[in-house]
Amino acid sequence: MTDLNLLYEAILKGKQKSAVELTNAALADNVEPKLLIDEYMIKAMGEVGLRFENQEIFVPELLMAGRAMKASLNILQPIMKNSGQKTSIGKVVIGTVKGDLHDIGKNLVASMLEGCGFEVIDIGIDMDSEKFVEAVREHNADVLGLSALLTTTMPYMKTVIDALRDAGLRDKVKIVVGGAPISAGFASEIGADGYGETANSAVTAVKNLLGLGK
Amino acid sequence: MTKLTPYDRLKAVLDGENTKNLDRAPNLNILMFFAAYYINAPFGKFCTDYKTLVEGNLRCVEKFDIDVLSTMSDPVRETADFGTELDIPEDELPHPKRVLLPNIEDVQNLQLFDPLKSVRILDRIKAIELFKKERGDEYPILGWVEGPLAEASDLRGINDALIDVIDEDNEELFYELLEKCTQEAIWCAKAQVEAGAHIIGVGDAACSLINRDLYREKIVPYEKRIVEGIKQAGGIARLHICGNINHILEDIATVGFDIVDIDWMVDMKHAVEVMQGTGAVINGNIDPVAVVLNGSVSDVKNAVYKCRKEANGRAIISAGCEIPKFTKHENLLAFAEALYEQI
C-alpha cells in the first residue's frame, strides 16, 4: 500500500513528479480520489499557506507546491467527474484589472484557492470590466477576485463592480479585492464584499463569504 | 547652514557625513509616471523619447527640491533590446507582448546586445548625455540596469522565473540565464557611466519574493559582479528592491552597494544598523501610497520627521518606491520642506 503521507509531503515540498507518481500509485491501490484530496492534498496546501504567512517559505516554494497540487488534481478530477462527484467547494473567477500587468499576487491567491479545493478560473491580467462580467456569467461564479498592484489601476475595481451591477449579476456573486495598495477601507468604499491583505487572508475571506468557515 | 548642490549633498552622505551636519538629508524620490503627468506628456512617450524624460525630470527636481536626475521609466528596456517585442500603450507601462524565453532551454539562443547599438538602452544613454549637457555635475545623474533576477523574470515571465530559481532540474540553464543577464547589466552600466551617469541603480525587485538562502546562494554572486563593474567604471551603485526585504538585509549588506533603497515595510532603524560599517547608506522609506498619495500635508511631514528620527542622520530620506502619478503637489512640496525643518 502507498504511504499517503508521502503525498502530503510531496505537495508540501513542491515535488511535482513524486506527487504524480504517488497519486497514480494510490489510485492503483483503489484509494478514493476524494480522500486523497480532502485528507492529504488540501491539508498540505493549508500547511503551505501557514508557512508562507509566517515567512518560513516564500513565493517560489508556494508556486512549486501549487504546481504539484495541480498536477495531482489533473489526474483525480476527471475520475471524480466521471463518477458524478463534486470536484470543488466553490467556483472563483479571478483576474488583474485593466491597465495592470502584475499577476504574481493574483497567481498566489489562485494557487492557494485551488489548494483549498476551489475551482479557479484565472482570466489573466489587464482585464476590462466586460471580460469580468462575461467570465462571471459564463462560469456562474460564486466569487470574483479582483487584483491590482498600482494606485493608478485600483479605481478600476469599482468600474468592474458597477458593470456587474449593470449586468444584473452583482447580487449573484461575492467580490473580494486585494493587492499592495488596497485596504479594507478602500474595499468597503467601492462596494466589495471582502478584502485579502495576503494570499491566505484572501482565501479566508472567500471561505467566510461562502459560509464555509474554517 | 550653507545650501549644498544636490551632488555635493549626496556625496557628503556617501562619504560618511551625518545628515544633521548638512543643510538637509538628500531626497532621492523616484519619479516616473508622476514626472510624465507633471509635464502633461503621455507615459509611453516618456519611456521612449529621452527628451521628454529629461524635461519631466528637470522640471520636477526644481519644483520639488529632489536631488537626482533620473533615467528610470520602466523595467523592460534591456528586455526589449534582448529581442522581446513590446506593447507600449500611450499612457501605461510598456510590457512584453509575449515572453522572449517561454522555455528555459531558449536561454541557449539568447544573444547579448551592444548598448551603443541598441534602441531602448541607447535612449537612456542619450538622456544621460542630455542631463549632463544641461546640468553638468550640479545633480547626480542616475542610470539604471535590471538586476539578474529581475531581468530573468522579464525574459521568462515572473512565475516561471520564480520556479526556475528553486527548481533543481533546470539549475544549469537558469545559471546560464543569470550569467547572460549579468554580463549585459555590466555592459549597459559601463556605457551609462561613460555617458556621464554618476549613479547606476540596480533594480532587482523579484528578490523580495525569494527566501534568504536562495538570494544568498543564487543571486548575490551575480549582483556582486554588477556592483564591481559599476565601481570599476567609476560609478556609485544603488540597489532598489520593491517590497519587504527585512529577511535578506544582512546578505544585501555583503554585496557592496553604496546606496540601498528600502520600501515602507522595512524597519528603517534596523536597516541603518545592518548597513553600519559596510559603506552602504540606506534610502527610504515613507509609504508612497498610504502617506504620499493618500495622506495630508501633515501626514507627509510627520512621516518624514519619523523617518529622520529613526535614521538618526544616517540615511537618505525618500518614499519607499515610486511617487504615485496622482500625488498632490502640496504633499511632495511638504516632503521637501520637512527635510529642512528642525525636529
XYZ file of C-alpha atoms in Angstrom:
557
model
C 0.000 0.000 0.000
C 1.124 3.504 -0.820
C 2.077 5.600 2.182
C -0.287 8.524 1.630
C 1.649 10.752 3.998
C 4.280 10.840 1.273
C 1.734 12.563 -0.992
C 1.194 15.181 1.703
C 4.988 15.644 1.890
C 5.396 15.767 -1.893
C 2.898 18.618 -2.200
C 4.268 20.424 0.829
C 7.772 20.282 -0.679
C 6.547 21.070 -4.216
C 7.769 17.786 -5.721
C 5.560 17.540 -8.794
C 6.947 14.288 -10.157
C 6.609 12.488 -6.808
C 3.101 13.881 -6.304
C 2.002 12.477 -9.679
C 3.633 9.093 -9.027
C 2.086 8.812 -5.567
C -1.348 9.859 -6.839
C -1.236 7.186 -9.533
C 0.010 4.621 -7.036
C -2.795 5.479 -4.597
C -5.388 5.109 -7.361
C -3.889 1.738 -8.246
C -4.464 0.805 -4.589
C -8.127 1.807 -5.050
C -7.923 4.798 -2.705
C -10.855 7.181 -3.231
C -9.794 10.422 -5.003
C -11.883 12.485 -2.570
C -9.970 11.017 0.356
C -6.652 11.891 -1.264
C -7.774 15.465 -1.864
C -9.505 16.130 1.455
C -7.183 14.305 3.817
C -3.774 14.845 2.255
C -3.604 17.383 -0.548
C -5.759 20.184 0.875
C -4.094 19.721 4.241
C -0.659 20.014 2.616
C -1.658 23.255 0.908
C -3.095 24.514 4.194
C 0.311 23.971 5.779
C 1.967 25.695 2.791
C -0.303 28.702 3.367
C 0.577 28.838 7.050
C 4.313 28.623 6.375
C 4.013 31.347 3.731
C 2.102 33.581 6.134
C 4.823 33.061 8.752
C 7.581 33.762 6.189
C 9.028 30.283 6.674
C 8.665 29.817 2.923
C 8.442 32.343 0.085
C 6.832 32.639 -3.341
C 8.928 30.015 -5.216
C 8.083 27.312 -2.663
C 4.416 28.256 -2.795
C 4.366 28.143 -6.590
C 6.105 24.755 -6.605
C 3.563 23.365 -4.115
C 0.697 24.760 -6.208
C 2.179 23.171 -9.315
C 2.448 19.779 -7.609
C -1.116 20.079 -6.280
C -2.452 20.956 -9.720
C -0.656 18.041 -11.367
C -2.314 15.621 -8.937
C -5.707 17.288 -9.290
C -5.458 16.942 -13.062
C -5.356 13.170 -12.545
C -8.067 12.977 -9.884
C -10.702 15.433 -11.081
C -11.652 13.670 -14.338
C -12.168 10.438 -12.382
C -14.407 12.228 -9.881
C -16.361 13.945 -12.633
C -16.924 10.645 -14.411
C -18.394 9.155 -11.271
C -20.642 12.184 -10.719
C -18.778 13.552 -7.711
C -18.408 17.232 -6.913
C -14.852 18.343 -7.649
C -14.786 21.698 -5.912
C -16.210 23.546 -2.932
C -16.899 26.680 -4.972
C -16.094 28.496 -8.179
C -13.899 31.606 -8.245
C -13.187 33.839 -11.241
C -10.025 35.857 -10.686
C -8.100 38.481 -12.659
C -5.978 41.620 -12.538
C -7.859 44.753 -13.579
C -7.380 46.833 -16.722
C -4.117 48.729 -17.031
C -2.369 46.494 -14.526
C 0.079 43.841 -15.713
C 1.029 42.406 -12.339
C -0.018 38.830 -11.881
C 2.103 37.340 -9.153
C -0.273 38.311 -6.315
C -3.251 37.037 -8.258
C -1.409 33.810 -9.069
C -0.598 33.199 -5.430
C -4.214 33.673 -4.405
C -5.368 31.432 -7.275
C -2.901 28.757 -6.246
C -3.988 28.887 -2.605
C -7.671 28.777 -3.558
C -7.094 25.716 -5.745
C -5.139 24.186 -2.926
C -8.131 24.647 -0.654
C -10.492 22.906 -3.031
C -11.928 25.733 -5.123
C -12.247 25.660 -8.875
C -10.415 28.752 -10.092
C -10.913 30.394 -13.458
C -7.957 32.741 -13.916
C -8.795 35.163 -16.714
C -5.391 36.867 -16.614
C -4.079 40.415 -16.387
C -5.120 43.787 -17.838
C -8.789 42.711 -17.971
C -11.593 45.133 -18.710
C -14.968 45.089 -16.983
C -16.694 43.322 -19.895
C -14.298 40.378 -19.574
C -15.027 40.066 -15.846
C -18.782 40.251 -16.440
C -18.580 37.659 -19.220
C -16.498 35.281 -17.094
C -18.779 35.567 -14.049
C -21.812 34.880 -16.236
C -20.246 32.067 -18.268
C -18.857 30.191 -15.272
C -21.667 31.019 -12.868
C -19.018 32.050 -10.362
C -19.639 32.114 -6.633
C -16.846 34.619 -6.078
C -14.978 37.176 -8.182
C -11.423 38.072 -7.134
C -10.031 41.392 -8.365
C -6.343 42.197 -8.102
C -4.386 45.452 -8.614
C -0.851 46.467 -7.691
C -0.916 50.019 -8.973
C -2.557 53.020 -7.395
C -3.473 54.122 -10.898
C -5.413 50.930 -11.612
C -7.107 50.233 -8.283
C -10.051 52.615 -9.018
C -10.907 50.337 -11.939
C -12.122 47.753 -9.418
C -15.140 49.972 -8.834
C -15.758 50.098 -12.590
C -15.926 46.291 -12.600
C -18.309 46.235 -9.647
C -20.547 48.817 -11.334
C -20.504 46.789 -14.560
C -21.624 43.680 -12.652
C -24.458 45.688 -11.137
C -25.499 46.990 -14.562
C -25.450 43.426 -15.899
C -27.725 42.275 -13.060
C -25.069 39.966 -11.642
C -23.954 41.865 -8.549
C -26.255 40.005 -6.171
C -25.248 36.639 -7.583
C -21.511 36.873 -6.898
C -19.370 37.827 -3.933
C -16.467 40.139 -4.689
C -13.100 40.008 -2.958
C -10.356 42.555 -3.757
C -6.638 42.598 -2.990
C -3.215 43.940 -3.952
C -0.476 46.015 -2.366
C -2.232 49.419 -2.313
C -5.672 48.022 -1.380
C -7.022 48.453 2.134
C -10.128 47.207 3.905
C -11.425 50.784 3.822
C -10.995 51.009 0.049
C -12.702 47.629 -0.389
C -15.724 48.759 1.539
C -15.771 52.172 -0.171
C -16.057 50.629 -3.638
C -18.681 48.117 -2.549
C -16.622 44.908 -2.444
C -17.749 42.155 -0.085
C -14.304 41.193 1.154
C -10.634 42.052 1.172
C -7.492 39.975 1.386
C -4.301 41.559 2.620
C -2.338 38.363 1.963
C -2.929 35.229 -0.123
C -4.065 33.367 2.971
C -6.422 36.067 4.160
C -7.947 36.257 0.688
C -8.752 32.542 0.934
C -10.225 33.071 4.397
C -12.351 35.938 3.067
C -13.652 33.763 0.222
C -14.475 30.908 2.601
C -16.247 33.211 5.037
C -18.308 34.820 2.301
C -19.476 31.399 1.136
C -20.226 30.274 4.687
C -17.504 27.638 4.574
C -15.856 28.961 7.742
C -12.582 27.491 8.750
C 23.678 76.330 7.060
C 25.149 76.612 3.552
C 22.828 75.255 0.892
C 24.611 72.452 -0.916
C 24.169 71.391 -4.503
C 22.310 68.086 -4.865
C 25.516 66.378 -5.988
C 27.561 67.684 -3.046
C 24.786 66.809 -0.597
C 24.678 63.199 -1.785
C 28.462 62.943 -1.995
C 28.800 64.136 1.614
C 26.409 61.446 2.835
C 28.164 58.745 0.836
C 31.474 59.923 2.321
C 30.050 59.213 5.760
C 28.796 62.643 6.842
C 25.816 62.646 9.221
C 22.922 64.493 7.563
C 22.452 66.512 10.767
C 25.627 68.356 9.784
C 24.246 69.206 6.334
C 21.527 71.630 5.196
C 19.260 68.586 4.906
C 19.226 64.893 4.047
C 19.222 64.117 0.319
C 15.875 63.416 -1.331
C 16.028 60.692 -3.977
C 12.303 60.285 -4.597
C 11.627 58.154 -7.669
C 9.679 59.927 -10.400
C 8.296 58.109 -13.412
C 4.522 58.317 -14.023
C 4.431 61.450 -11.861
C 7.088 63.245 -13.949
C 5.309 62.444 -17.216
C 1.973 63.565 -15.818
C 3.532 66.746 -14.401
C 4.585 67.893 -17.868
C 1.381 66.589 -19.429
C 3.214 64.001 -21.528
C 1.844 60.528 -22.279
C 3.761 57.929 -20.298
C 4.546 55.926 -23.428
C 6.381 58.960 -24.800
C 8.220 59.455 -21.504
C 9.513 55.881 -21.843
C 10.562 56.087 -25.472
C 11.712 59.673 -26.013
C 14.672 60.748 -23.903
C 13.928 64.454 -24.392
C 10.529 64.022 -22.748
C 12.029 62.049 -19.872
C 14.706 64.701 -19.355
C 12.204 67.563 -19.436
C 9.910 65.818 -16.934
C 12.727 65.167 -14.508
C 14.331 68.601 -14.808
C 11.046 70.364 -14.143
C 10.189 68.109 -11.200
C 13.548 68.280 -9.420
C 13.431 72.068 -9.499
C 9.836 72.326 -8.341
C 10.000 69.622 -5.661
C 13.598 70.006 -4.457
C 14.679 66.495 -5.435
C 18.377 65.626 -5.557
C 18.736 63.318 -8.516
C 18.227 63.409 -12.273
C 16.823 60.004 -13.034
C 16.563 57.921 -16.191
C 14.104 55.456 -14.653
C 10.990 54.770 -16.671
C 10.057 51.086 -16.891
C 11.718 47.723 -16.281
C 11.760 46.415 -19.845
C 14.480 48.438 -21.600
C 17.035 45.596 -21.646
C 14.218 43.112 -22.212
C 13.284 44.908 -25.440
C 16.892 45.164 -26.593
C 17.360 41.442 -25.967
C 14.645 40.966 -28.612
C 11.310 40.944 -26.775
C 8.505 42.572 -28.715
C 6.823 45.196 -26.539
C 3.399 46.675 -26.309
C 3.857 50.372 -25.493
C 0.434 51.832 -24.673
C 0.070 55.594 -24.885
C -0.278 56.160 -21.172
C 0.538 52.889 -19.453
C 3.605 50.848 -18.589
C 5.376 49.214 -21.572
C 5.236 45.432 -21.327
C 6.186 42.355 -23.367
C 3.612 41.162 -25.884
C 4.873 37.691 -25.058
C 7.871 36.466 -23.093
C 11.060 36.000 -25.073
C 12.032 32.744 -23.355
C 8.896 30.638 -22.854
C 11.093 27.571 -22.251
C 14.218 27.674 -20.115
C 16.117 25.887 -22.926
C 15.589 29.023 -25.064
C 18.285 30.735 -22.983
C 20.880 28.955 -25.093
C 19.879 31.155 -28.046
C 19.810 34.406 -26.074
C 22.344 36.875 -27.521
C 23.868 39.825 -25.690
C 23.447 43.240 -27.332
C 25.776 46.237 -27.605
C 24.151 49.089 -25.609
C 25.543 51.667 -28.037
C 23.840 49.891 -30.941
C 20.588 49.208 -29.079
C 17.292 51.103 -29.071
C 15.940 51.444 -25.566
C 19.208 51.439 -23.595
C 20.663 53.858 -26.125
C 17.661 56.141 -25.472
C 18.598 56.043 -21.767
C 22.233 56.831 -22.624
C 21.071 59.847 -24.647
C 19.036 61.019 -21.638
C 22.172 60.838 -19.508
C 24.140 62.854 -22.068
C 21.412 65.487 -22.208
C 21.207 65.745 -18.403
C 24.985 66.177 -18.350
C 24.840 68.879 -21.011
C 22.052 70.727 -19.188
C 23.274 70.462 -15.603
C 26.870 69.211 -15.606
C 27.703 67.926 -12.137
C 25.159 70.025 -10.225
C 22.898 66.991 -9.811
C 23.875 63.345 -9.565
C 22.651 61.604 -12.700
C 21.081 58.200 -12.178
C 21.462 55.497 -14.830
C 19.714 52.174 -14.421
C 20.079 48.462 -15.131
C 17.938 45.494 -14.206
C 19.414 43.090 -11.680
C 19.914 39.408 -12.563
C 16.680 38.021 -11.114
C 14.576 40.979 -12.299
C 15.833 40.639 -15.867
C 15.456 36.853 -15.788
C 11.850 37.432 -14.674
C 11.220 39.880 -17.512
C 12.616 37.439 -20.072
C 10.937 34.304 -18.696
C 7.825 35.701 -17.009
C 7.761 36.170 -13.252
C 6.006 32.888 -12.437
C 8.383 30.723 -14.432
C 11.452 32.610 -13.212
C 10.419 32.103 -9.595
C 10.052 28.402 -10.239
C 13.382 28.325 -12.134
C 15.161 29.837 -9.160
C 14.257 26.868 -6.958
C 13.794 24.051 -9.486
C 16.852 21.799 -9.311
C 16.026 20.098 -12.614
C 16.973 23.127 -14.724
C 19.605 24.682 -12.492
C 22.373 24.881 -15.096
C 20.156 26.603 -17.657
C 18.921 29.072 -15.057
C 22.520 29.899 -14.125
C 23.213 30.480 -17.811
C 20.303 32.938 -17.893
C 21.580 34.764 -14.786
C 25.060 34.870 -16.328
C 23.820 36.455 -19.544
C 21.647 38.973 -17.666
C 24.649 39.871 -15.505
C 27.063 40.331 -18.401
C 24.538 42.553 -20.152
C 23.872 44.587 -16.995
C 27.609 45.244 -16.598
C 27.941 46.251 -20.247
C 24.940 48.623 -20.017
C 26.101 50.060 -16.676
C 29.577 50.858 -18.026
C 28.137 52.537 -21.114
C 25.931 54.708 -18.905
C 28.787 55.734 -16.606
C 30.884 56.588 -19.662
C 27.983 58.750 -20.907
C 28.025 60.724 -17.645
C 25.917 58.838 -15.099
C 27.201 59.215 -11.535
C 24.984 56.515 -10.053
C 23.777 53.247 -11.535
C 20.637 51.881 -9.962
C 20.184 48.130 -9.996
C 16.531 47.110 -9.867
C 16.104 43.558 -8.613
C 12.520 43.640 -7.395
C 11.848 39.905 -7.522
C 14.405 39.320 -4.747
C 11.883 40.335 -2.077
C 9.863 37.265 -3.092
C 12.518 34.595 -2.531
C 13.967 33.094 0.627
C 17.243 34.134 2.147
C 19.197 31.028 1.147
C 18.183 31.337 -2.498
C 19.065 35.031 -2.513
C 22.463 34.448 -0.898
C 23.447 31.395 -2.938
C 21.974 32.149 -6.350
C 21.628 35.922 -6.685
C 24.246 37.633 -4.507
C 27.242 36.363 -6.558
C 25.778 37.928 -9.709
C 24.772 41.181 -8.015
C 28.327 41.424 -6.657
C 29.731 41.264 -10.172
C 27.401 44.034 -11.344
C 28.459 46.215 -8.414
C 32.138 45.549 -9.192
C 31.502 46.506 -12.818
C 29.806 49.763 -11.819
C 32.604 50.658 -9.417
C 35.355 49.781 -11.881
C 33.724 52.200 -14.314
C 33.738 54.893 -11.602
C 30.037 54.821 -10.711
C 28.077 54.696 -7.462
C 25.984 51.529 -7.093
C 22.406 51.752 -5.811
C 20.100 48.801 -5.148
C 16.333 49.004 -5.427
C 14.164 46.059 -4.420
C 10.467 46.837 -4.014
C 8.694 45.121 -1.154
C 9.740 43.585 2.124
C 13.483 42.806 2.299
C 13.842 42.535 6.055
C 14.781 38.862 5.635
C 17.693 39.487 3.229
C 19.128 42.758 4.573
C 22.170 41.056 6.115
C 23.029 39.475 2.773
C 22.438 42.690 0.846
C 24.986 44.288 3.183
C 27.647 41.942 1.790
C 27.145 42.852 -1.877
C 28.935 46.197 -1.850
C 26.198 48.643 -2.851
C 26.741 52.306 -1.908
C 23.024 53.065 -1.592
C 20.360 50.548 -0.565
C 16.717 51.563 -1.075
C 14.194 50.206 1.391
C 10.432 50.105 0.899
C 7.947 51.227 3.544
C 7.519 47.817 5.194
C 11.218 47.524 6.055
C 12.367 48.567 9.518
C 14.410 51.760 8.938
C 16.246 51.678 12.260
C 17.252 48.050 11.817
C 18.273 48.599 8.176
C 20.541 51.509 9.141
C 22.150 49.367 11.845
C 22.707 46.448 9.458
C 24.473 48.684 6.922
C 26.649 50.348 9.563
C 30.315 49.865 8.685
C 29.630 48.396 5.258
C 29.882 51.699 3.371
C 26.249 51.455 2.281
C 23.726 54.198 3.025
C 20.038 53.372 3.419
C 17.492 55.287 1.327
C 13.828 55.261 2.311
C 11.194 54.607 3.438
C 7.976 56.613 3.565
C 4.857 54.733 2.392
C 4.259 56.059 -1.140
C 0.556 55.198 -1.222
C -0.844 55.490 2.306
C 1.197 58.604 3.120
C 2.474 60.376 -0.001
C -0.558 59.748 -2.220
C -3.434 59.452 0.224
C -2.120 61.353 3.253
C -2.452 65.032 4.133
C 0.386 67.555 4.192
C 0.794 66.971 7.917
C 0.769 63.180 7.431
C 3.631 63.542 4.944
C 5.606 65.862 7.218
C 5.103 63.618 10.257
C 6.224 60.573 8.292
C 9.369 62.382 7.154
C 10.117 63.509 10.734
C 9.629 59.950 11.999
C 11.904 58.573 9.323
C 14.590 61.138 10.075
C 14.454 60.308 13.785
C 14.730 56.580 13.140
C 17.648 57.098 10.747
C 19.346 59.455 13.189
C 21.115 61.345 10.391
C 22.447 58.210 8.721
C 20.057 57.800 5.782
C 18.755 59.414 2.647
C 15.046 60.159 3.039
C 12.686 59.255 0.200
C 9.474 57.384 -0.396
C 9.948 53.605 -0.368
C 9.073 53.315 -4.049
C 7.831 55.414 -6.971
C 5.900 58.618 -6.244
C 2.382 57.778 -7.479
C 1.107 59.575 -10.572
C -1.738 61.440 -8.860
C 0.198 62.591 -5.794
C -0.887 66.082 -4.766
C 1.812 68.656 -5.442
C 1.394 70.078 -1.941
C 2.333 66.673 -0.490
C 5.540 66.439 -2.480
C 6.424 70.031 -1.574
C 5.745 69.216 2.079
C 8.083 66.223 1.775
C 10.948 68.518 0.746
C 10.128 71.137 3.386
C 10.127 68.540 6.140
C 13.710 67.648 5.303
C 14.884 71.179 6.163
C 12.840 71.666 9.332
C 14.176 71.282 12.849
C 12.815 68.236 14.660
